[in-house]
PDB file of C-alpha atoms in Angstrom:
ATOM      1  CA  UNK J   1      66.286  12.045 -41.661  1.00  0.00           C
ATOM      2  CA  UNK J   2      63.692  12.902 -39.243  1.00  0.00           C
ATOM      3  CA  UNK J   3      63.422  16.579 -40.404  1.00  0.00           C
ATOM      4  CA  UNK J   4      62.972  15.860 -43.916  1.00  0.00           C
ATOM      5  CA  UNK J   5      59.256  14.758 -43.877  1.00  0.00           C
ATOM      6  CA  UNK J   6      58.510  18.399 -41.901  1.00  0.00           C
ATOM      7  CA  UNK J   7      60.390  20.136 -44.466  1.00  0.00           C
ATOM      8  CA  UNK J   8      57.851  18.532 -47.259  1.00  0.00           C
ATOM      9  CA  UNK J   9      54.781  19.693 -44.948  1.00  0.00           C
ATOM     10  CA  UNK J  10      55.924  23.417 -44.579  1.00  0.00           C
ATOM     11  CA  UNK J  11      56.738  23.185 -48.069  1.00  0.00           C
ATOM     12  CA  UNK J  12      53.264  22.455 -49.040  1.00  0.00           C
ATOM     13  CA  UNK J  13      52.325  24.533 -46.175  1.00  0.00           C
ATOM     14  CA  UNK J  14      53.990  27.650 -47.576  1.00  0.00           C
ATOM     15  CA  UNK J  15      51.445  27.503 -51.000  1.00  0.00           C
ATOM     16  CA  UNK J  16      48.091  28.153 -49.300  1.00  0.00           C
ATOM     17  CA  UNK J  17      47.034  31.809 -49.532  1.00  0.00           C
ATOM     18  CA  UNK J  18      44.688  32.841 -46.663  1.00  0.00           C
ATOM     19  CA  UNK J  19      42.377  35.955 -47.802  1.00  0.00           C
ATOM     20  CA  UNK J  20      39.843  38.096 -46.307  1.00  0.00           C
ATOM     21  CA  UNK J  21      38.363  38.242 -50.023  1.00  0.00           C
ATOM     22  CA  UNK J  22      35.204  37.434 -50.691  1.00  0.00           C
ATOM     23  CA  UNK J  23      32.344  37.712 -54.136  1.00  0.00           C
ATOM     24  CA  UNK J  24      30.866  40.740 -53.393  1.00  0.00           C
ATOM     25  CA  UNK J  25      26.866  41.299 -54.069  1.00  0.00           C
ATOM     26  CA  UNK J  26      27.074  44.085 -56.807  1.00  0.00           C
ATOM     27  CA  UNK J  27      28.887  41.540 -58.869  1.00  0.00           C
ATOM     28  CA  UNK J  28      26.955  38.455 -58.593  1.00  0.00           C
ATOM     29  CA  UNK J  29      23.907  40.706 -59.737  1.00  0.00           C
ATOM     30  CA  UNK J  30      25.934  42.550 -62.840  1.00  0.00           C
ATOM     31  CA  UNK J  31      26.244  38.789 -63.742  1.00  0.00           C
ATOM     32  CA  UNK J  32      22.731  37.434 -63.272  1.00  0.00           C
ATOM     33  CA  UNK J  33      21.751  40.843 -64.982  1.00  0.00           C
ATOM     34  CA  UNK J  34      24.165  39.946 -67.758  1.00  0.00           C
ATOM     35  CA  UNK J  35      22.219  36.729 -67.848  1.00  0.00           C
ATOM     36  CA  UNK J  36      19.240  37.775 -68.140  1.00  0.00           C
ATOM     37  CA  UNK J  37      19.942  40.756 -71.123  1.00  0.00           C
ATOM     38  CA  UNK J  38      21.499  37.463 -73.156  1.00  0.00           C
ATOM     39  CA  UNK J  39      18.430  35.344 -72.435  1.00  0.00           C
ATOM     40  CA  UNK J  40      15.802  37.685 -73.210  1.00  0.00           C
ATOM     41  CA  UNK J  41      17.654  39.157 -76.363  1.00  0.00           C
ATOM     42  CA  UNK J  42      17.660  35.290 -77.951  1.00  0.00           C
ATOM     43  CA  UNK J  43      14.081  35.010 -76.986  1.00  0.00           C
ATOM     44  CA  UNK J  44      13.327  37.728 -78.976  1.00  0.00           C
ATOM     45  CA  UNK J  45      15.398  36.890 -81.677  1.00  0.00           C
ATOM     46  CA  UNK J  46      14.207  33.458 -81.784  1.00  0.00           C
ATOM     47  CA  UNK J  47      10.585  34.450 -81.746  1.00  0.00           C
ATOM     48  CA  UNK J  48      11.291  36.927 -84.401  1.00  0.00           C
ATOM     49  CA  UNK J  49      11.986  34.313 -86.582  1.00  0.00           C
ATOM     50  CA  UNK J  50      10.292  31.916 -86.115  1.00  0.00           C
ATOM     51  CA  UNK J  51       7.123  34.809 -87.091  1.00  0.00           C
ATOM     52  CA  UNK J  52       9.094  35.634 -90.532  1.00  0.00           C
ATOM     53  CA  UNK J  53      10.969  38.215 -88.980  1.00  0.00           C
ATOM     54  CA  UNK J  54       7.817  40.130 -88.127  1.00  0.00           C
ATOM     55  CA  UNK J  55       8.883  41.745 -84.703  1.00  0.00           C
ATOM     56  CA  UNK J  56       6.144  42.543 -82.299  1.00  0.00           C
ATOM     57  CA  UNK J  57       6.024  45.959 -80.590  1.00  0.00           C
ATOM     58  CA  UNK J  58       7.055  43.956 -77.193  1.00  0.00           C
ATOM     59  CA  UNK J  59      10.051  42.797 -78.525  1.00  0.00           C
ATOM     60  CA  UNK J  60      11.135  46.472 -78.743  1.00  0.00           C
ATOM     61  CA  UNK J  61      10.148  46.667 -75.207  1.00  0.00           C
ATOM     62  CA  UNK J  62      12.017  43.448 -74.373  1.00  0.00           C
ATOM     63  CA  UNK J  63      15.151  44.927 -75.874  1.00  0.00           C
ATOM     64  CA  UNK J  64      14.707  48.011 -74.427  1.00  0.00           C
ATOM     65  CA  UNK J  65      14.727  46.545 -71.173  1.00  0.00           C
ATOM     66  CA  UNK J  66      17.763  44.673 -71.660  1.00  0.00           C
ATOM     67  CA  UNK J  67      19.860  47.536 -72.725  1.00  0.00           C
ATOM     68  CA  UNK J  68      18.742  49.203 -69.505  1.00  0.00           C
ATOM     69  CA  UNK J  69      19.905  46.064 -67.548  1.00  0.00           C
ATOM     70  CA  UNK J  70      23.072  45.246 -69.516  1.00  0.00           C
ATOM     71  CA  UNK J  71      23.724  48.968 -68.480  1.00  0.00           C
ATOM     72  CA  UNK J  72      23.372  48.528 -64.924  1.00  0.00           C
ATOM     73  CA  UNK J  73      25.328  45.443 -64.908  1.00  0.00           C
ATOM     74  CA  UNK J  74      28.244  47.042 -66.282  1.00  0.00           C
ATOM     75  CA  UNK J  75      28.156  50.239 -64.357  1.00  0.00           C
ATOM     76  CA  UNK J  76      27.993  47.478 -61.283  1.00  0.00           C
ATOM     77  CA  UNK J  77      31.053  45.713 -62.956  1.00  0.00           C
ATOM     78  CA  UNK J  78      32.809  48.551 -63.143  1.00  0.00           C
ATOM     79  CA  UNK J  79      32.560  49.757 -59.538  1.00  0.00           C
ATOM     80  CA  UNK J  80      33.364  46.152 -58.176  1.00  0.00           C
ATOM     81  CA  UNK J  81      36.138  45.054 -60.509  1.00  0.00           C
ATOM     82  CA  UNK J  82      38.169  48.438 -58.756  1.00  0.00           C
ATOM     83  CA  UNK J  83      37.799  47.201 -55.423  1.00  0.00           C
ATOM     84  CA  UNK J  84      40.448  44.987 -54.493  1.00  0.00           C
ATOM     85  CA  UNK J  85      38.697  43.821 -51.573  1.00  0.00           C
ATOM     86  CA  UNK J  86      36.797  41.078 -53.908  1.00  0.00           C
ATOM     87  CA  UNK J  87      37.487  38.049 -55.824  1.00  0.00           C
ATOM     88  CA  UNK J  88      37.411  39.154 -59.529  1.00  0.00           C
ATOM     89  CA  UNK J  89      35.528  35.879 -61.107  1.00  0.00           C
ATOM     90  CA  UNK J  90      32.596  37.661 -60.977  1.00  0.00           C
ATOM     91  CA  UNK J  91      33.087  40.985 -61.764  1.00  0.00           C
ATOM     92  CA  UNK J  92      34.927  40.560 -64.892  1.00  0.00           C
ATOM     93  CA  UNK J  93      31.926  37.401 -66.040  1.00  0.00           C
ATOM     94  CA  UNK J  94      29.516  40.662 -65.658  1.00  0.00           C
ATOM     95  CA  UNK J  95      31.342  42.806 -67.746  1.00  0.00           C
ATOM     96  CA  UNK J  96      31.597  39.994 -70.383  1.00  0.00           C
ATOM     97  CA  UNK J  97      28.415  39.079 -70.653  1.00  0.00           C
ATOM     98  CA  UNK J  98      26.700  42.608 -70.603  1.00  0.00           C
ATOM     99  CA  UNK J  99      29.462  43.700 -73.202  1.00  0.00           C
ATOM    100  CA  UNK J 100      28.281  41.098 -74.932  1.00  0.00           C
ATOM    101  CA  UNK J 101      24.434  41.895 -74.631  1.00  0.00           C
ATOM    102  CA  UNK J 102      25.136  45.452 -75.801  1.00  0.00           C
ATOM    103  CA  UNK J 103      27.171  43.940 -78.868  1.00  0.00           C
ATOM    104  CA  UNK J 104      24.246  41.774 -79.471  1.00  0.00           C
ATOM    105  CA  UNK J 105      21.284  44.809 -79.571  1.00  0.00           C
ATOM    106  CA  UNK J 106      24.044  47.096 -81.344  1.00  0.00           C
ATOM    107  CA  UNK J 107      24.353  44.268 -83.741  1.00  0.00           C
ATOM    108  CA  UNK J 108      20.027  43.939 -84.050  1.00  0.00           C
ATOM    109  CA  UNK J 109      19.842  47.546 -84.460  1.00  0.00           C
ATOM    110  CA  UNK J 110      22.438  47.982 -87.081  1.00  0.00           C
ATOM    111  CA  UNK J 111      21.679  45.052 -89.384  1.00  0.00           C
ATOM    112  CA  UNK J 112      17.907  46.150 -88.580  1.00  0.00           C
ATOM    113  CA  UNK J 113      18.747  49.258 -90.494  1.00  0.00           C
ATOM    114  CA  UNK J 114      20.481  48.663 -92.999  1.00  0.00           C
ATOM    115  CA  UNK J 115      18.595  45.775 -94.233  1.00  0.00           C
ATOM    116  CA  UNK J 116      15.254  46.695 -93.380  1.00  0.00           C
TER     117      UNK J 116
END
């Protein structure tokens, strides 16, 4: 009877996984870069329509600049999410939300030309 509370504790024991991982940096950026494409691209969108649709030569800019970082975060994502030396939260949430921000622009610029 004395054994069978010890057997419980290395039981429980036995279900911790000790790592050496850890979030690497290039990842937490492809996600804040992720971020900030999404943010920026509803800005625009939201000031565009709130003028009557009449886009400002900054907004191009704007979206320009978050194609460029939406890039950048996925080439980051891309690197990291190989490495199995890091946790894979964030890697994978940076190539999820700049796949997303490059949907979004490839969505602007497509229904920008056929309905303009």
């Amino acid at each position: 009877m004395g054994s069978a509370p010890f057997r419980i504790y290395m039981k429980k024991r036995k279900g911790y996984v000790f790592t050496d991982k850890k979030n690497s940096n290039r990842a937490v950026m492809a996600t804040i870069l992720g971020v900030i494409s999404l943010v920026s691209l509803g800005v625009v969108v939201f000031f565009s329509y709130r003028s009557g649709g009449e886009a400002k030569a900054g907004y191009g800019v704007t979206a320009l600049l978050a194609a460029v970082y939406s890039l950048t975060g996925l080439v980051l994502g891309f690197i990291t999410v190989q490495d199995k030396n890091y946790f894979r939260l964030f890697p994978v949430l940076g190539l999820v939300l700049n796949g997303a921000a490059l949907a979004g622009i490839g969505l602007i610029l497509y229904l920008g030309g056929n309905l303009g």
